[in-house]
JSON list of C-alpha atoms and ligand atoms in Angstrom, two decimals:
[
{"chain": "Q", "resi": 1, "resn": "MET", "atom": "CA", "xyz": [72.47, -24.27, 52.52]},
{"chain": "Q", "resi": 2, "resn": "TYR", "atom": "CA", "xyz": [69.49, -22.91, 50.64]},
{"chain": "Q", "resi": 3, "resn": "VAL", "atom": "CA", "xyz": [68.20, -24.97, 47.73]},
{"chain": "Q", "resi": 4, "resn": "ASP", "atom": "CA", "xyz": [65.67, -23.58, 45.37]},
{"chain": "Q", "resi": 5, "resn": "TRP", "atom": "CA", "xyz": [63.29, -26.56, 45.00]},
{"chain": "Q", "resi": 6, "resn": "ARG", "atom": "CA", "xyz": [61.56, -25.04, 42.06]},
{"chain": "Q", "resi": 7, "resn": "ALA", "atom": "CA", "xyz": [64.80, -24.42, 40.11]},
{"chain": "Q", "resi": 8, "resn": "HIS", "atom": "CA", "xyz": [66.48, -27.76, 41.02]},
{"chain": "Q", "resi": 9, "resn": "GLY", "atom": "CA", "xyz": [63.45, -30.01, 41.53]},
{"chain": "Q", "resi": 10, "resn": "PHE", "atom": "CA", "xyz": [64.33, -32.30, 38.67]},
{"chain": "Q", "resi": 11, "resn": "GLU", "atom": "CA", "xyz": [68.00, -32.74, 39.68]},
{"chain": "Q", "resi": 12, "resn": "LEU", "atom": "CA", "xyz": [67.02, -33.45, 43.30]},
{"chain": "Q", "resi": 13, "resn": "LEU", "atom": "CA", "xyz": [64.45, -36.01, 42.22]},
{"chain": "Q", "resi": 14, "resn": "PHE", "atom": "CA", "xyz": [67.09, -37.69, 40.07]},
{"chain": "Q", "resi": 15, "resn": "ILE", "atom": "CA", "xyz": [69.67, -37.79, 42.91]},
{"chain": "Q", "resi": 16, "resn": "PHE", "atom": "CA", "xyz": [67.10, -39.14, 45.36]},
{"chain": "Q", "resi": 17, "resn": "GLY", "atom": "CA", "xyz": [65.97, -41.80, 42.85]},
{"chain": "Q", "resi": 18, "resn": "LEU", "atom": "CA", "xyz": [69.52, -42.89, 42.09]},
{"chain": "Q", "resi": 19, "resn": "GLY", "atom": "CA", "xyz": [70.33, -43.07, 45.83]},
{"chain": "Q", "resi": 20, "resn": "SER", "atom": "CA", "xyz": [67.31, -45.28, 46.53]},
{"chain": "Q", "resi": 21, "resn": "TYR", "atom": "CA", "xyz": [68.12, -47.53, 43.57]},
{"chain": "Q", "resi": 22, "resn": "LEU", "atom": "CA", "xyz": [71.73, -48.02, 44.71]},
{"chain": "Q", "resi": 23, "resn": "TYR", "atom": "CA", "xyz": [70.63, -48.70, 48.29]},
{"chain": "Q", "resi": 24, "resn": "CYS", "atom": "CA", "xyz": [68.09, -51.35, 47.16]},
{"chain": "Q", "resi": 25, "resn": "ASP", "atom": "CA", "xyz": [70.66, -52.96, 44.89]},
{"chain": "Q", "resi": 26, "resn": "MET", "atom": "CA", "xyz": [73.23, -53.24, 47.70]},
{"chain": "Q", "resi": 27, "resn": "THR", "atom": "CA", "xyz": [70.62, -54.75, 50.01]},
{"chain": "Q", "resi": 28, "resn": "ARG", "atom": "CA", "xyz": [69.59, -57.26, 47.31]},
{"chain": "Q", "resi": 29, "resn": "GLU", "atom": "CA", "xyz": [73.23, -58.23, 46.68]},
{"chain": "Q", "resi": 30, "resn": "ALA", "atom": "CA", "xyz": [73.86, -58.69, 50.41]},
{"chain": "Q", "resi": 31, "resn": "THR", "atom": "CA", "xyz": [70.79, -60.94, 50.63]},
{"chain": "Q", "resi": 32, "resn": "GLN", "atom": "CA", "xyz": [72.01, -62.94, 47.64]},
{"chain": "Q", "resi": 33, "resn": "VAL", "atom": "CA", "xyz": [75.45, -63.36, 49.22]},
{"chain": "Q", "resi": 34, "resn": "ARG", "atom": "CA", "xyz": [73.83, -64.58, 52.42]},
{"chain": "Q", "resi": 35, "resn": "GLN", "atom": "CA", "xyz": [71.62, -66.99, 50.46]},
{"chain": "Q", "resi": 36, "resn": "GLY", "atom": "CA", "xyz": [74.64, -68.05, 48.41]},
{"chain": "Q", "resi": 37, "resn": "ASP", "atom": "CA", "xyz": [76.51, -68.74, 51.64]},
{"chain": "Q", "resi": 38, "resn": "LYS", "atom": "CA", "xyz": [73.65, -70.89, 52.81]},
{"chain": "Q", "resi": 39, "resn": "ARG", "atom": "CA", "xyz": [73.56, -72.67, 49.46]},
{"chain": "Q", "resi": 40, "resn": "ARG", "atom": "CA", "xyz": [77.31, -73.21, 49.59]},
{"chain": "Q", "resi": 41, "resn": "ALA", "atom": "CA", "xyz": [76.99, -74.45, 53.15]},
{"chain": "Q", "resi": 42, "resn": "ARG", "atom": "CA", "xyz": [74.26, -76.84, 52.04]},
{"chain": "Q", "resi": 43, "resn": "THR", "atom": "CA", "xyz": [76.33, -78.05, 49.11]},
{"chain": "Q", "resi": 44, "resn": "PHE", "atom": "CA", "xyz": [79.32, -78.47, 51.40]},
{"chain": "Q", "resi": 45, "resn": "SER", "atom": "CA", "xyz": [77.38, -80.37, 54.00]},
{"chain": "Q", "resi": 46, "resn": "SER", "atom": "CA", "xyz": [75.75, -82.58, 51.39]},
{"chain": "Q", "resi": 47, "resn": "SER", "atom": "CA", "xyz": [79.07, -83.29, 49.70]},
{"chain": "Q", "resi": 48, "resn": "SER", "atom": "CA", "xyz": [80.74, -83.79, 53.06]},
{"chain": "Q", "resi": 49, "resn": "SER", "atom": "CA", "xyz": [78.03, -86.22, 54.03]},
{"chain": "Q", "resi": 50, "resn": "SER", "atom": "CA", "xyz": [78.47, -88.05, 50.75]},
{"chain": "Q", "resi": 51, "resn": "ARG", "atom": "CA", "xyz": [82.19, -87.93, 51.45]},
{"chain": "Q", "resi": 52, "resn": "THR", "atom": "CA", "xyz": [81.57, -89.74, 54.69]},
{"chain": "Q", "resi": 53, "resn": "ARG", "atom": "CA", "xyz": [79.48, -92.24, 52.79]},
{"chain": "Q", "resi": 54, "resn": "ILE", "atom": "CA", "xyz": [82.39, -92.90, 50.41]},
{"chain": "Q", "resi": 55, "resn": "ARG", "atom": "CA", "xyz": [84.76, -94.51, 52.90]},
{"chain": "Q", "resi": 56, "resn": "MET", "atom": "CA", "xyz": [88.46, -93.85, 52.69]},
{"chain": "Q", "resi": 57, "resn": "VAL", "atom": "CA", "xyz": [90.70, -96.88, 52.63]},
{"chain": "Q", "resi": 58, "resn": "ARG", "atom": "CA", "xyz": [91.70, -98.49, 55.95]},
{"chain": "Q", "resi": 59, "resn": "ALA", "atom": "CA", "xyz": [94.91, -100.43, 56.45]},
{"chain": "Q", "resi": 60, "resn": "TRP", "atom": "CA", "xyz": [96.35, -102.10, 59.55]},
{"chain": "Q", "resi": 61, "resn": "TYR", "atom": "CA", "xyz": [98.96, -104.55, 60.81]},
{"chain": "Q", "resi": 62, "resn": "MET", "atom": "CA", "xyz": [97.60, -108.08, 61.10]},
{"chain": "Q", "resi": 63, "resn": "ASP", "atom": "CA", "xyz": [97.67, -110.53, 63.97]},
{"chain": "Q", "resi": 64, "resn": "ASP", "atom": "CA", "xyz": [99.05, -114.06, 63.48]},
{"chain": "Q", "resi": 65, "resn": "SER", "atom": "CA", "xyz": [95.84, -115.89, 64.26]},
{"chain": "Q", "resi": 66, "resn": "LEU", "atom": "CA", "xyz": [94.82, -118.75, 62.01]},
{"chain": "Q", "resi": 67, "resn": "ASP", "atom": "CA", "xyz": [91.11, -117.90, 62.36]},
{"chain": "Q", "resi": 68, "resn": "ASP", "atom": "CA", "xyz": [88.91, -117.38, 59.32]},
{"chain": "Q", "resi": 69, "resn": "GLN", "atom": "CA", "xyz": [90.96, -115.39, 56.75]},
{"chain": "Q", "resi": 70, "resn": "ARG", "atom": "CA", "xyz": [87.89, -113.27, 56.00]},
{"chain": "Q", "resi": 71, "resn": "LEU", "atom": "CA", "xyz": [87.92, -111.65, 59.47]},
{"chain": "Q", "resi": 72, "resn": "GLU", "atom": "CA", "xyz": [89.73, -108.35, 60.06]},
{"chain": "Q", "resi": 73, "resn": "HIS", "atom": "CA", "xyz": [92.66, -109.82, 62.02]},
{"chain": "Q", "resi": 74, "resn": "GLN", "atom": "CA", "xyz": [93.45, -106.58, 63.83]},
{"chain": "Q", "resi": 75, "resn": "LEU", "atom": "CA", "xyz": [96.23, -106.50, 66.44]},
{"chain": "Q", "resi": 76, "resn": "SER", "atom": "CA", "xyz": [95.22, -105.75, 70.01]},
{"chain": "Q", "resi": 77, "resn": "PRO", "atom": "CA", "xyz": [95.31, -102.77, 70.36]},
{"chain": "Q", "resi": 78, "resn": "PRO", "atom": "CA", "xyz": [94.80, -102.12, 66.63]},
{"chain": "Q", "resi": 79, "resn": "GLN", "atom": "CA", "xyz": [97.71, -100.61, 64.73]},
{"chain": "Q", "resi": 80, "resn": "SER", "atom": "CA", "xyz": [96.64, -98.75, 61.63]},
{"chain": "Q", "resi": 81, "resn": "VAL", "atom": "CA", "xyz": [98.84, -97.80, 58.68]},
{"chain": "Q", "resi": 82, "resn": "SER", "atom": "CA", "xyz": [98.43, -94.46, 56.91]},
{"chain": "Q", "resi": 83, "resn": "LEU", "atom": "CA", "xyz": [98.22, -94.31, 53.15]},
{"chain": "Q", "resi": 84, "resn": "GLU", "atom": "CA", "xyz": [101.43, -92.31, 53.11]},
{"chain": "Q", "resi": 85, "resn": "ASP", "atom": "CA", "xyz": [103.35, -94.94, 55.09]},
{"chain": "Q", "resi": 86, "resn": "LEU", "atom": "CA", "xyz": [101.85, -97.65, 52.94]},
{"chain": "Q", "resi": 87, "resn": "ALA", "atom": "CA", "xyz": [103.08, -95.87, 49.80]},
{"chain": "Q", "resi": 88, "resn": "LYS", "atom": "CA", "xyz": [106.52, -95.03, 51.27]},
{"chain": "Q", "resi": 89, "resn": "ASN", "atom": "CA", "xyz": [107.26, -98.49, 52.66]},
{"chain": "Q", "resi": 90, "resn": "THR", "atom": "CA", "xyz": [105.60, -100.82, 50.19]},
{"chain": "Q", "resi": 91, "resn": "GLY", "atom": "CA", "xyz": [105.09, -98.81, 46.99]},
{"chain": "Q", "resi": 92, "resn": "VAL", "atom": "CA", "xyz": [101.35, -99.57, 47.04]},
{"chain": "Q", "resi": 93, "resn": "MET", "atom": "CA", "xyz": [99.39, -96.74, 45.45]},
{"chain": "Q", "resi": 94, "resn": "TYR", "atom": "CA", "xyz": [95.83, -95.82, 46.10]},
{"chain": "Q", "resi": 95, "resn": "TYR", "atom": "CA", "xyz": [93.27, -93.56, 44.42]},
{"chain": "Q", "resi": 96, "resn": "LYS", "atom": "CA", "xyz": [89.74, -92.77, 45.53]},
{"chain": "Q", "resi": 97, "resn": "LEU", "atom": "CA", "xyz": [87.20, -92.54, 42.71]},
{"chain": "Q", "resi": 98, "resn": "ASP", "atom": "CA", "xyz": [83.46, -92.07, 42.69]},
{"chain": "Q", "resi": 99, "resn": "PRO", "atom": "CA", "xyz": [82.21, -95.68, 42.42]},
{"chain": "Q", "resi": 100, "resn": "LYS", "atom": "CA", "xyz": [79.06, -94.59, 40.54]},
{"chain": "Q", "resi": 101, "resn": "LYS", "atom": "CA", "xyz": [80.17, -91.59, 38.49]},
{"chain": "Q", "resi": 102, "resn": "TYR", "atom": "CA", "xyz": [83.78, -92.49, 37.70]},
{"chain": "Q", "resi": 103, "resn": "GLU", "atom": "CA", "xyz": [83.14, -92.14, 33.98]},
{"chain": "Q", "resi": 104, "resn": "GLU", "atom": "CA", "xyz": [81.82, -88.55, 34.18]},
{"chain": "Q", "resi": 105, "resn": "GLU", "atom": "CA", "xyz": [84.44, -87.78, 36.83]},
{"chain": "Q", "resi": 106, "resn": "GLY", "atom": "CA", "xyz": [87.22, -88.47, 34.31]},
{"chain": "Q", "resi": 107, "resn": "LYS", "atom": "CA", "xyz": [89.71, -89.57, 36.99]},
{"chain": "Q", "resi": 108, "resn": "LEU", "atom": "CA", "xyz": [89.86, -93.18, 35.81]},
{"chain": "Q", "resi": 109, "resn": "SER", "atom": "CA", "xyz": [90.57, -92.09, 32.23]},
{"chain": "Q", "resi": 110, "resn": "ARG", "atom": "CA", "xyz": [93.34, -89.81, 33.48]},
{"chain": "Q", "resi": 111, "resn": "ILE", "atom": "CA", "xyz": [94.95, -92.60, 35.53]},
{"chain": "Q", "resi": 112, "resn": "LYS", "atom": "CA", "xyz": [94.68, -95.00, 32.57]},
{"chain": "Q", "resi": 113, "resn": "GLU", "atom": "CA", "xyz": [96.28, -92.49, 30.27]},
{"chain": "Q", "resi": 114, "resn": "GLU", "atom": "CA", "xyz": [99.04, -91.43, 32.68]},
{"chain": "Q", "resi": 115, "resn": "ARG", "atom": "CA", "xyz": [99.98, -95.01, 33.54]},
{"chain": "Q", "resi": 116, "resn": "GLY", "atom": "CA", "xyz": [99.41, -96.51, 30.09]},
{"chain": "Q", "resi": 117, "resn": "TYR", "atom": "CA", "xyz": [96.68, -99.00, 31.07]},
{"chain": "Q", "resi": 118, "resn": "ASN", "atom": "CA", "xyz": [95.08, -100.08, 27.83]},
{"chain": "Q", "resi": 119, "resn": "TYR", "atom": "CA", "xyz": [93.50, -103.40, 28.88]},
{"chain": "Q", "resi": 120, "resn": "MET", "atom": "CA", "xyz": [90.43, -103.69, 31.08]},
{"chain": "Q", "resi": 121, "resn": "ASP", "atom": "CA", "xyz": [88.09, -106.47, 32.17]},
{"chain": "Q", "resi": 122, "resn": "VAL", "atom": "CA", "xyz": [85.80, -107.18, 35.10]},
{"chain": "Q", "resi": 123, "resn": "ILE", "atom": "CA", "xyz": [86.13, -109.89, 37.74]},
{"chain": "Q", "resi": 124, "resn": "GLN", "atom": "CA", "xyz": [83.47, -110.94, 40.23]},
{"chain": "Q", "resi": 125, "resn": "VAL", "atom": "CA", "xyz": [84.46, -113.08, 43.18]},
{"chain": "Q", "resi": 126, "resn": "SER", "atom": "CA", "xyz": [81.73, -114.85, 45.15]},
{"chain": "Q", "resi": 127, "resn": "PRO", "atom": "CA", "xyz": [80.66, -118.46, 45.63]},
{"chain": "Q", "resi": 128, "resn": "GLU", "atom": "CA", "xyz": [77.78, -117.85, 43.16]},
{"chain": "Q", "resi": 129, "resn": "LYS", "atom": "CA", "xyz": [79.54, -115.82, 40.49]},
{"chain": "Q", "resi": 130, "resn": "MET", "atom": "CA", "xyz": [82.94, -117.46, 40.21]},
{"chain": "Q", "resi": 131, "resn": "HIS", "atom": "CA", "xyz": [83.64, -120.67, 38.40]},
{"chain": "Q", "resi": 132, "resn": "ASN", "atom": "CA", "xyz": [85.86, -122.96, 40.55]},
{"chain": "Q", "resi": 133, "resn": "TYR", "atom": "CA", "xyz": [85.35, -120.59, 43.45]},
{"chain": "Q", "resi": 134, "resn": "GLU", "atom": "CA", "xyz": [86.98, -122.73, 46.19]},
{"chain": "Q", "resi": 135, "resn": "GLU", "atom": "CA", "xyz": [90.06, -123.38, 44.10]},
{"chain": "Q", "resi": 136, "resn": "ARG", "atom": "CA", "xyz": [90.42, -119.77, 42.92]},
{"chain": "Q", "resi": 137, "resn": "ILE", "atom": "CA", "xyz": [90.02, -118.27, 46.37]},
{"chain": "Q", "resi": 138, "resn": "LYS", "atom": "CA", "xyz": [92.82, -120.54, 47.64]},
{"chain": "Q", "resi": 139, "resn": "VAL", "atom": "CA", "xyz": [95.09, -119.36, 44.82]},
{"chain": "Q", "resi": 140, "resn": "PHE", "atom": "CA", "xyz": [94.31, -115.70, 45.63]},
{"chain": "Q", "resi": 141, "resn": "PHE", "atom": "CA", "xyz": [95.21, -116.23, 49.28]},
{"chain": "Q", "resi": 142, "resn": "GLU", "atom": "CA", "xyz": [98.49, -118.03, 48.64]},
{"chain": "Q", "resi": 143, "resn": "GLU", "atom": "CA", "xyz": [101.34, -115.54, 49.19]},
{"chain": "Q", "resi": 144, "resn": "HIS", "atom": "CA", "xyz": [102.64, -114.65, 45.72]},
{"chain": "Q", "resi": 145, "resn": "LEU", "atom": "CA", "xyz": [104.01, -111.96, 43.44]},
{"chain": "Q", "resi": 146, "resn": "HIS", "atom": "CA", "xyz": [103.46, -110.91, 39.84]},
{"chain": "Q", "resi": 147, "resn": "THR", "atom": "CA", "xyz": [105.94, -109.72, 37.26]},
{"chain": "Q", "resi": 148, "resn": "ASP", "atom": "CA", "xyz": [103.70, -106.71, 36.57]},
{"chain": "Q", "resi": 149, "resn": "GLU", "atom": "CA", "xyz": [101.61, -104.29, 38.59]},
{"chain": "Q", "resi": 150, "resn": "GLU", "atom": "CA", "xyz": [98.30, -105.57, 39.92]},
{"chain": "Q", "resi": 151, "resn": "ILE", "atom": "CA", "xyz": [95.66, -102.89, 39.41]},
{"chain": "Q", "resi": 152, "resn": "ARG", "atom": "CA", "xyz": [92.14, -103.28, 40.75]},
{"chain": "Q", "resi": 153, "resn": "PHE", "atom": "CA", "xyz": [89.30, -100.76, 40.76]},
{"chain": "Q", "resi": 154, "resn": "ILE", "atom": "CA", "xyz": [86.54, -101.91, 43.12]},
{"chain": "Q", "resi": 155, "resn": "THR", "atom": "CA", "xyz": [83.02, -101.14, 41.89]},
{"chain": "Q", "resi": 156, "resn": "GLU", "atom": "CA", "xyz": [80.95, -103.35, 44.23]},
{"chain": "Q", "resi": 157, "resn": "GLY", "atom": "CA", "xyz": [81.43, -105.38, 47.40]},
{"chain": "Q", "resi": 158, "resn": "SER", "atom": "CA", "xyz": [84.61, -105.48, 49.46]},
{"chain": "Q", "resi": 159, "resn": "GLY", "atom": "CA", "xyz": [87.65, -107.53, 50.38]},
{"chain": "Q", "resi": 160, "resn": "TYR", "atom": "CA", "xyz": [91.22, -107.39, 51.68]},
{"chain": "Q", "resi": 161, "resn": "PHE", "atom": "CA", "xyz": [94.57, -107.16, 49.95]},
{"chain": "Q", "resi": 162, "resn": "ASP", "atom": "CA", "xyz": [97.41, -108.18, 52.29]},
{"chain": "Q", "resi": 163, "resn": "VAL", "atom": "CA", "xyz": [100.90, -106.95, 51.51]},
{"chain": "Q", "resi": 164, "resn": "ARG", "atom": "CA", "xyz": [104.26, -107.49, 53.23]},
{"chain": "Q", "resi": 165, "resn": "ASP", "atom": "CA", "xyz": [106.01, -104.41, 54.62]},
{"chain": "Q", "resi": 166, "resn": "GLN", "atom": "CA", "xyz": [109.81, -103.86, 54.61]},
{"chain": "Q", "resi": 167, "resn": "GLU", "atom": "CA", "xyz": [110.16, -106.03, 57.74]},
{"chain": "Q", "resi": 168, "resn": "ASP", "atom": "CA", "xyz": [108.01, -108.79, 56.31]},
{"chain": "Q", "resi": 169, "resn": "HIS", "atom": "CA", "xyz": [104.94, -108.05, 58.46]},
{"chain": "Q", "resi": 170, "resn": "TRP", "atom": "CA", "xyz": [101.51, -108.35, 56.92]},
{"chain": "Q", "resi": 171, "resn": "ILE", "atom": "CA", "xyz": [99.53, -105.17, 56.33]},
{"chain": "Q", "resi": 172, "resn": "ARG", "atom": "CA", "xyz": [95.84, -105.71, 55.56]},
{"chain": "Q", "resi": 173, "resn": "ILE", "atom": "CA", "xyz": [94.23, -103.18, 53.18]},
{"chain": "Q", "resi": 174, "resn": "GLU", "atom": "CA", "xyz": [90.46, -103.07, 53.09]},
{"chain": "Q", "resi": 175, "resn": "VAL", "atom": "CA", "xyz": [89.02, -102.24, 49.68]},
{"chain": "Q", "resi": 176, "resn": "THR", "atom": "CA", "xyz": [85.46, -101.01, 49.06]},
{"chain": "Q", "resi": 177, "resn": "PRO", "atom": "CA", "xyz": [83.66, -99.39, 46.07]},
{"chain": "Q", "resi": 178, "resn": "GLY", "atom": "CA", "xyz": [85.62, -96.47, 44.63]},
{"chain": "Q", "resi": 179, "resn": "ASP", "atom": "CA", "xyz": [89.04, -97.78, 45.70]},
{"chain": "Q", "resi": 180, "resn": "LEU", "atom": "CA", "xyz": [91.64, -98.13, 42.98]},
{"chain": "Q", "resi": 181, "resn": "ILE", "atom": "CA", "xyz": [94.69, -99.94, 44.26]},
{"chain": "Q", "resi": 182, "resn": "ILE", "atom": "CA", "xyz": [98.00, -100.54, 42.51]},
{"chain": "Q", "resi": 183, "resn": "LEU", "atom": "CA", "xyz": [100.31, -103.22, 43.87]},
{"chain": "Q", "resi": 184, "resn": "PRO", "atom": "CA", "xyz": [103.82, -102.89, 42.41]},
{"chain": "Q", "resi": 185, "resn": "ALA", "atom": "CA", "xyz": [105.43, -105.71, 40.45]},
{"chain": "Q", "resi": 186, "resn": "GLY", "atom": "CA", "xyz": [107.42, -108.01, 42.75]},
{"chain": "Q", "resi": 187, "resn": "ILE", "atom": "CA", "xyz": [105.55, -107.30, 46.02]},
{"chain": "Q", "resi": 188, "resn": "TYR", "atom": "CA", "xyz": [104.54, -110.37, 48.06]},
{"chain": "Q", "resi": 189, "resn": "HIS", "atom": "CA", "xyz": [100.79, -110.19, 48.58]},
{"chain": "Q", "resi": 190, "resn": "ARG", "atom": "CA", "xyz": [97.51, -112.11, 48.69]},
{"chain": "Q", "resi": 191, "resn": "PHE", "atom": "CA", "xyz": [93.78, -111.43, 48.44]},
{"chain": "Q", "resi": 192, "resn": "THR", "atom": "CA", "xyz": [90.74, -112.59, 50.36]},
{"chain": "Q", "resi": 193, "resn": "LEU", "atom": "CA", "xyz": [87.05, -111.77, 50.44]},
{"chain": "Q", "resi": 194, "resn": "ASP", "atom": "CA", "xyz": [85.67, -110.53, 53.76]},
{"chain": "Q", "resi": 195, "resn": "THR", "atom": "CA", "xyz": [82.67, -112.11, 55.49]},
{"chain": "Q", "resi": 196, "resn": "LYS", "atom": "CA", "xyz": [80.25, -110.52, 52.98]},
{"chain": "Q", "resi": 197, "resn": "ASN", "atom": "CA", "xyz": [81.69, -112.88, 50.36]},
{"chain": "Q", "resi": 198, "resn": "TYR", "atom": "CA", "xyz": [81.41, -110.62, 47.34]},
{"chain": "Q", "resi": 199, "resn": "ILE", "atom": "CA", "xyz": [83.55, -108.26, 45.32]},
{"chain": "Q", "resi": 200, "resn": "LYS", "atom": "CA", "xyz": [83.37, -106.87, 41.80]},
{"chain": "Q", "resi": 201, "resn": "ALA", "atom": "CA", "xyz": [86.46, -105.17, 40.39]},
{"chain": "Q", "resi": 202, "resn": "MET", "atom": "CA", "xyz": [87.88, -103.85, 37.17]},
{"chain": "Q", "resi": 203, "resn": "ARG", "atom": "CA", "xyz": [91.26, -105.33, 36.30]},
{"chain": "Q", "resi": 204, "resn": "LEU", "atom": "CA", "xyz": [93.54, -102.97, 34.39]},
{"chain": "Q", "resi": 205, "resn": "PHE", "atom": "CA", "xyz": [96.77, -103.80, 32.63]},
{"chain": "Q", "resi": 206, "resn": "THR", "atom": "CA", "xyz": [99.32, -102.51, 30.14]},
{"chain": "Q", "resi": 207, "resn": "GLY", "atom": "CA", "xyz": [99.37, -104.67, 27.01]},
{"chain": "Q", "resi": 208, "resn": "GLU", "atom": "CA", "xyz": [98.51, -108.38, 27.02]},
{"chain": "Q", "resi": 209, "resn": "PRO", "atom": "CA", "xyz": [97.53, -109.27, 30.58]},
{"chain": "Q", "resi": 210, "resn": "VAL", "atom": "CA", "xyz": [99.66, -111.74, 32.53]},
{"chain": "Q", "resi": 211, "resn": "TRP", "atom": "CA", "xyz": [97.90, -112.96, 35.67]},
{"chain": "Q", "resi": 212, "resn": "THR", "atom": "CA", "xyz": [100.36, -115.74, 36.61]},
{"chain": "Q", "resi": 213, "resn": "PRO", "atom": "CA", "xyz": [101.03, -115.80, 40.36]},
{"chain": "Q", "resi": 214, "resn": "HIS", "atom": "CA", "xyz": [104.54, -116.80, 41.48]},
{"chain": "Q", "resi": 215, "resn": "ASN", "atom": "CA", "xyz": [104.25, -118.24, 44.94]},
{"chain": "Q", "resi": 216, "resn": "ARG", "atom": "CA", "xyz": [106.73, -117.38, 47.63]},
{"chain": "Q", "resi": 217, "resn": "PRO", "atom": "CA", "xyz": [109.68, -118.05, 47.63]},
{"chain": "Q", "resi": 218, "resn": "ALA", "atom": "CA", "xyz": [110.34, -116.20, 44.38]},
{"chain": "Q", "resi": 219, "resn": "ASP", "atom": "CA", "xyz": [113.28, -114.15, 45.64]},
{"chain": "Q", "resi": 220, "resn": "ASN", "atom": "CA", "xyz": [115.44, -114.82, 42.60]},
{"chain": "Q", "resi": 221, "resn": "MET", "atom": "CA", "xyz": [112.98, -113.46, 40.11]},
{"chain": "Q", "resi": 222, "resn": "GLU", "atom": "CA", "xyz": [113.94, -110.22, 38.38]},
{"chain": "Q", "resi": 223, "resn": "ALA", "atom": "CA", "xyz": [110.70, -108.53, 39.43]},
{"chain": "Q", "resi": 224, "resn": "ARG", "atom": "CA", "xyz": [111.37, -109.39, 43.09]},
{"chain": "Q", "resi": 225, "resn": "LYS", "atom": "CA", "xyz": [114.98, -108.19, 42.99]},
{"chain": "Q", "resi": 226, "resn": "ASN", "atom": "CA", "xyz": [113.92, -104.89, 41.41]},
{"chain": "Q", "resi": 227, "resn": "TYR", "atom": "CA", "xyz": [111.19, -104.48, 44.00]},
{"chain": "Q", "resi": 228, "resn": "VAL", "atom": "CA", "xyz": [113.57, -105.13, 46.93]},
{"chain": "Q", "resi": 229, "resn": "LEU", "atom": "CA", "xyz": [116.11, -102.69, 45.50]},
{"chain": "Q", "resi": 230, "resn": "GLN", "atom": "CA", "xyz": [113.46, -100.02, 45.08]},
{"chain": "Q", "resi": 231, "resn": "GLN", "atom": "CA", "xyz": [112.18, -100.65, 48.60]},
{"chain": "Q", "resi": 232, "resn": "SER", "atom": "CA", "xyz": [115.68, -100.23, 50.05]},
{"chain": "Q", "resi": 233, "resn": "LYS", "atom": "CA", "xyz": [115.92, -96.80, 48.36]},
{"chain": "Q", "resi": 234, "resn": "GLY", "atom": "CA", "xyz": [112.39, -95.82, 49.45]},
{"chain": "Q", "resi": 235, "resn": "PHE", "atom": "CA", "xyz": [109.41, -95.43, 47.18]},
{"chain": "Q", "resi": 236, "resn": "MET", "atom": "CA", "xyz": [108.42, -92.03, 45.81]},
{"chain": "Q", "resi": 237, "resn": "VAL", "atom": "CA", "xyz": [105.24, -90.68, 47.34]},
{"chain": "Q", "resi": 238, "resn": "LYS", "atom": "CA", "xyz": [103.11, -88.47, 45.06]},
{"chain": "D", "resi": 301, "resn": "LIG", "atom": "C1", "xyz": [94.08, -111.42, 42.22]},
{"chain": "D", "resi": 301, "resn": "LIG", "atom": "O1", "xyz": [94.75, -111.59, 41.18]},
{"chain": "D", "resi": 301, "resn": "LIG", "atom": "O2", "xyz": [94.59, -111.59, 43.33]},
{"chain": "D", "resi": 301, "resn": "LIG", "atom": "C2", "xyz": [92.70, -110.97, 42.09]},
{"chain": "D", "resi": 301, "resn": "LIG", "atom": "O3", "xyz": [92.28, -110.71, 41.01]},
{"chain": "D", "resi": 301, "resn": "LIG", "atom": "C3", "xyz": [91.89, -110.87, 43.33]},
{"chain": "D", "resi": 301, "resn": "LIG", "atom": "C4", "xyz": [90.50, -110.52, 43.08]},
{"chain": "D", "resi": 301, "resn": "LIG", "atom": "S1", "xyz": [90.25, -108.88, 42.50]},
{"chain": "D", "resi": 301, "resn": "LIG", "atom": "C5", "xyz": [89.48, -108.06, 43.74]}
]
């Protein structure tokens, strides 16, 4: 095809210019996408590494040994319990929150609102921080139930909540910062520190708090009967 450069010089220059501009723009966008991918990959790996730093809850069946209650007491070989089985068989609920940024995160406020928790205080358990430590720690470790849910959000330290499953075996649940655990009313349970001897937790409640423990046997209590009935039907898993 013959093109008269003199007659169409301007149009040709325009087409060539536009072509070069579009080509450069596509190349720039492709580079940005590649950089974005890298950024996303970096964000992912940094959040996944922080995810590994925030440990998920561990739960397992306990042995019968009478050794120090603050040890793990794993069976040999260990038998772990998934969160789903824990929820299905015992009604225990568990949420993972950011232990440092839970306020900005908004998850705690949502849980409080959804479940109607309008009371909150903080408990610290350690030989140094707790008045009557020896006495209190014994009370915590005595198998008992409450007439209301027991809700604890761990902000520092660690410890173990032990709960009975449907066949009356002990399941040990390790709690660390960021764990929010809800034990249903009427469940037989107990609490102990681990060998680090320190935990700090938020206690949540609906209305005026009632902390009274009812030691086992408390099978005739309304809360226990309701719990057993619910357990026989199976707990709802979210
Ligand atoms: C309880 O009632 O068993 C406790 O408050 C235990 C300490 S909270 C981590």
